[in-house]
mmCIF file of C-alpha atoms in Angstrom:
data_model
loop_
_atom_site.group_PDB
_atom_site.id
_atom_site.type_symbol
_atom_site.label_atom_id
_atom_site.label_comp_id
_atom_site.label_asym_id
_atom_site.label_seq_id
_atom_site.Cartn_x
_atom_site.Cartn_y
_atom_site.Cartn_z
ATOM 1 C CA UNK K 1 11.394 86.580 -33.364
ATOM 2 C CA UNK K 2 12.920 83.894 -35.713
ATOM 3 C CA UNK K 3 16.439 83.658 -36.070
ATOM 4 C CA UNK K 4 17.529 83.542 -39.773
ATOM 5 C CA UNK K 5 21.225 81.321 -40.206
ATOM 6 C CA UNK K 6 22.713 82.221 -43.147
ATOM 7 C CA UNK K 7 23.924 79.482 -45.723
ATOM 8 C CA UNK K 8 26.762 81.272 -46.367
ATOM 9 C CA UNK K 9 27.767 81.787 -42.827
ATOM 10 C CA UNK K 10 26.803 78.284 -41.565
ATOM 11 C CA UNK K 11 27.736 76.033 -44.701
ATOM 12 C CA UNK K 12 24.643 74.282 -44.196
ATOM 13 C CA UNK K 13 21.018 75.144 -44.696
ATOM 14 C CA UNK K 14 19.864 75.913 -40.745
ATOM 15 C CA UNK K 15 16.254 76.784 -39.345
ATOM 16 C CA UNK K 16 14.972 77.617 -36.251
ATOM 17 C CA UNK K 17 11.821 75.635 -34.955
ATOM 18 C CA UNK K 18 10.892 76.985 -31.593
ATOM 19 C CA UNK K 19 13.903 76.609 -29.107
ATOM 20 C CA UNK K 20 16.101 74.245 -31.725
ATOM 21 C CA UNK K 21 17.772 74.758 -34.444
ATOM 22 C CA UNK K 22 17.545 72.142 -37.478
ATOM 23 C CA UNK K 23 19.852 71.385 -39.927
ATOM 24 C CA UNK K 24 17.398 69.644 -42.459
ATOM 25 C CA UNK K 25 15.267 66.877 -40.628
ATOM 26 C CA UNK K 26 18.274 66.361 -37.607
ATOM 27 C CA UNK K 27 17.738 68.443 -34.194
ATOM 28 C CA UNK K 28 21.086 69.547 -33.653
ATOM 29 C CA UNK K 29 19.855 69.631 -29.596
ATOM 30 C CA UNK K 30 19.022 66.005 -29.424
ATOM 31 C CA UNK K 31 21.924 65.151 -32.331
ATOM 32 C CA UNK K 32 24.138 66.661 -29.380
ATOM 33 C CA UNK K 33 22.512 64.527 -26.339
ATOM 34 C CA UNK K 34 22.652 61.470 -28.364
ATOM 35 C CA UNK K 35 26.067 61.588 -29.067
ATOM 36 C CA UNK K 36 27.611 63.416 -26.282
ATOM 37 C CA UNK K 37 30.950 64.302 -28.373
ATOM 38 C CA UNK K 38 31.486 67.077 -30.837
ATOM 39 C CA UNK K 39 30.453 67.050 -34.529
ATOM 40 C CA UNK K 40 30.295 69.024 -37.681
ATOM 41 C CA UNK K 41 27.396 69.142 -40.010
ATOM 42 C CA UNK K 42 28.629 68.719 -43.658
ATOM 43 C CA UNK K 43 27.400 71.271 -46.940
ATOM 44 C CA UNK K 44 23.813 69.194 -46.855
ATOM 45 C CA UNK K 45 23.656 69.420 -42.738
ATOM 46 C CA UNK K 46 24.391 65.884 -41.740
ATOM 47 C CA UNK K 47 26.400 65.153 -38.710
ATOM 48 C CA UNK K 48 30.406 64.035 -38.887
ATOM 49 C CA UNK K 49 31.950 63.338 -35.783
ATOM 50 C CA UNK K 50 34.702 65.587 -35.264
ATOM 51 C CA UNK K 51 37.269 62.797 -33.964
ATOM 52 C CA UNK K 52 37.126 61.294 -37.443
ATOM 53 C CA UNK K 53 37.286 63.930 -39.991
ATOM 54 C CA UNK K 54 41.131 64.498 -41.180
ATOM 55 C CA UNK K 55 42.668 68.022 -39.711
ATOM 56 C CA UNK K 56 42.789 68.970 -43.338
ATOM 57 C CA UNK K 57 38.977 68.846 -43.951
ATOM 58 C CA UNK K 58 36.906 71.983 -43.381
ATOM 59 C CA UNK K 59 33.519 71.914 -42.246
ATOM 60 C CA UNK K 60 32.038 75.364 -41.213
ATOM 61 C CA UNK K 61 29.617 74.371 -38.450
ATOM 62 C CA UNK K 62 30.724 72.551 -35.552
ATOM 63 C CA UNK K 63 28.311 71.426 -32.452
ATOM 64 C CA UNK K 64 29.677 70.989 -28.978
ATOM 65 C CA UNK K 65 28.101 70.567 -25.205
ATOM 66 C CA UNK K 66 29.272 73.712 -22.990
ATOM 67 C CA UNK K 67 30.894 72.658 -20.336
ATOM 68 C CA UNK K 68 31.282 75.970 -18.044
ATOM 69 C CA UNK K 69 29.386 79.310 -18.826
ATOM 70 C CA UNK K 70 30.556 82.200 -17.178
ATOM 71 C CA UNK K 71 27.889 85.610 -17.159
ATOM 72 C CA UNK K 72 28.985 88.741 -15.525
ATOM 73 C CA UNK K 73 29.344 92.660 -16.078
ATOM 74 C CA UNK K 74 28.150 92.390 -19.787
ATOM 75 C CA UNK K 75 30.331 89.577 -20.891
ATOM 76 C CA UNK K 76 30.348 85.570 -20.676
ATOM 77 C CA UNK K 77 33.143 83.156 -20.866
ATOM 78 C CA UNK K 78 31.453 79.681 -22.620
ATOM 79 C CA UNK K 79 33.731 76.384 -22.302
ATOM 80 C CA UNK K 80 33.300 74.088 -25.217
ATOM 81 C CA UNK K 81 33.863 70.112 -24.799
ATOM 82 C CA UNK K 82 35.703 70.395 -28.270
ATOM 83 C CA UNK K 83 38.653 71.634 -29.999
ATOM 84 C CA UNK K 84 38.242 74.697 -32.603
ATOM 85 C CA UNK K 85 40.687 74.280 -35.409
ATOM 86 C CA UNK K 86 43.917 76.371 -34.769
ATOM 87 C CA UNK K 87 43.511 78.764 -38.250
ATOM 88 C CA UNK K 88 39.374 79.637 -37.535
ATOM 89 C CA UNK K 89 37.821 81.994 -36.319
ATOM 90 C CA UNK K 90 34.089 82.478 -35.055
ATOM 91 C CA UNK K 91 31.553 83.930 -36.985
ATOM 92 C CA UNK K 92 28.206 83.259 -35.188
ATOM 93 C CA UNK K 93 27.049 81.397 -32.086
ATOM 94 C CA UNK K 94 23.390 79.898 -31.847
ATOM 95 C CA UNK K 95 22.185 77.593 -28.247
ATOM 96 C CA UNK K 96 20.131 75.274 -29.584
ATOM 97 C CA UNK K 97 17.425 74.462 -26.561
ATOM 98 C CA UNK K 98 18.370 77.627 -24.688
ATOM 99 C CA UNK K 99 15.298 79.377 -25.600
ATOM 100 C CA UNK K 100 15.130 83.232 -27.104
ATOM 101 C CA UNK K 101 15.162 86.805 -25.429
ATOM 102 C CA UNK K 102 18.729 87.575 -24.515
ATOM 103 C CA UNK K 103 21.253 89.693 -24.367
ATOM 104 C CA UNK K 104 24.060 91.114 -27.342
ATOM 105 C CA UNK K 105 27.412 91.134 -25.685
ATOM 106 C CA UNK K 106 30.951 89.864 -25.599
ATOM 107 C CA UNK K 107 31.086 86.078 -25.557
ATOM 108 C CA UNK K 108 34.603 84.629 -25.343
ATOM 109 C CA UNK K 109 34.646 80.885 -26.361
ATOM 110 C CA UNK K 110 37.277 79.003 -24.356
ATOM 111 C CA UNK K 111 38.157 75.189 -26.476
ATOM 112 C CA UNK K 112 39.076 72.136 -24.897
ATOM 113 C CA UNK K 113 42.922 73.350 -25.571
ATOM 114 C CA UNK K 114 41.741 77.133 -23.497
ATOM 115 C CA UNK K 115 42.532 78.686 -26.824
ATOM 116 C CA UNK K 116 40.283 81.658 -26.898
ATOM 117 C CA UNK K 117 38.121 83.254 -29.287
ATOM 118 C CA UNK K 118 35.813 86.337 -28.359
ATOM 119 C CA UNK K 119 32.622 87.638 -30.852
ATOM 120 C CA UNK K 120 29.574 90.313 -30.260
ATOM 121 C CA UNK K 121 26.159 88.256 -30.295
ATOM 122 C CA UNK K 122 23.034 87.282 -28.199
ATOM 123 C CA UNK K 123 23.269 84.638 -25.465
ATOM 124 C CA UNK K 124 20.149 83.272 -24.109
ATOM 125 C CA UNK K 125 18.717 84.979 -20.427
ATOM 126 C CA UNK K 126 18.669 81.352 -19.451
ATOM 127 C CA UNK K 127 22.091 78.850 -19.969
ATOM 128 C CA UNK K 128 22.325 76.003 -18.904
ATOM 129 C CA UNK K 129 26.264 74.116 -18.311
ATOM 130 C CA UNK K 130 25.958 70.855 -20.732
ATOM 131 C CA UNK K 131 24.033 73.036 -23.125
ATOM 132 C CA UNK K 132 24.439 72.361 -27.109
ATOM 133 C CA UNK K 133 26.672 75.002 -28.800
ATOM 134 C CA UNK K 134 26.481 75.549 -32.435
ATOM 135 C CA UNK K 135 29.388 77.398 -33.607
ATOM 136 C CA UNK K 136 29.920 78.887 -37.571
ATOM 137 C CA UNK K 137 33.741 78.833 -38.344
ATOM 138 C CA UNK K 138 35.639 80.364 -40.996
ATOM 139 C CA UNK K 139 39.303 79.515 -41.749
ATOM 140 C CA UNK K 140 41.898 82.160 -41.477
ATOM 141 C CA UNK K 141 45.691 82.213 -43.224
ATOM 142 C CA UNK K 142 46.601 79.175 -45.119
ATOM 143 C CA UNK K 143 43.856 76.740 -43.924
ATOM 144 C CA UNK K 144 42.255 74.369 -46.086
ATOM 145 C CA UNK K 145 38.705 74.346 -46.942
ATOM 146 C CA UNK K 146 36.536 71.075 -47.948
ATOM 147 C CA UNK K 147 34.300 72.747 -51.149
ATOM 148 C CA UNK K 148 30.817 71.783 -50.954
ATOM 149 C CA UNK K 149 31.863 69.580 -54.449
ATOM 150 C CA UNK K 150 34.274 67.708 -52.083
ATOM 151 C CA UNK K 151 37.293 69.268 -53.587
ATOM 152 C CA UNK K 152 39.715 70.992 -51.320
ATOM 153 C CA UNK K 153 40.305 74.567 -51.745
ATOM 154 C CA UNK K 154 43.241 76.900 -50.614
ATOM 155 C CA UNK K 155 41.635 79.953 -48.169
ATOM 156 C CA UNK K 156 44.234 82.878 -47.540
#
């Protein structure tokens, strides 16, 4: 089964070649092991390292390691080595390198500052801790949002 990413959910144009996803010509699986901090991919899919993008910037794709993954009863509890911006929510989750032929069921994302977000989707049969995590954000109440022009935009 291929897994279609949707533009408009991701921000960035995203295929799946076997177990990775790609985001244009970059592997977000070895972008993550290379860098070994979190990053966002910009509107045409290149990397931006999250440290050094201004709070006020949106960027609706963010890649992370996992740093504890949690199955049981139907639900799993991934920690992320990165912050989520406070006013975001989750949309979609893929694993890059986790392989295919899961599960759908409550995932609850736990950020670096154990705020928590929970969504419905498919995780893997096979996860591995220090994983890549490719989460697709979307900015709730009065955050800002970075326009693929470069303009910023009021959302809310």
């Amino acid at each position: 089964m291929t897994r279609i990413f949707d533009a408009t959910t991701w921000g960035a144009e995203l295929c799946a070649a076997g177990d990775d996803v790609l985001a244009g010509e970059v592997s977000l699986r070895e972008e993550s092991l290379r860098r070994k901090v979190a990053f966002y991919l910009d509107a045409e899919g290149l990397p931006l390292c999250q440290s050094s993008c201004d709070p006020s910037q949106w960027h609706p794709t963010l890649v992370t390691r996992m740093t504890s993954v949690v199955v049981s009863h139907g639900r799993a509890v991934v920690s992320i080595d990165a912050a989520l911006p406070l006013h975001s929510s989750i949309l979609d989750i893929a694993f890059p390198g986790a392989g295919s032929g899961g599960s759908m069921m409550d995932i609850t994302i736990v950020d670096l500052s154990r705020h928590r977000r929970t969504l419905h989707a498919e995780v893997p049969s096979h996860l591995v801790v220090t994983g890549t995590i490719a989460v697709a954000l979307s900015p709730v109440g009065s955050a800002l949002r970075t326009a693929p022009s470069g303009r910023t935009v009021g959302i809310g």
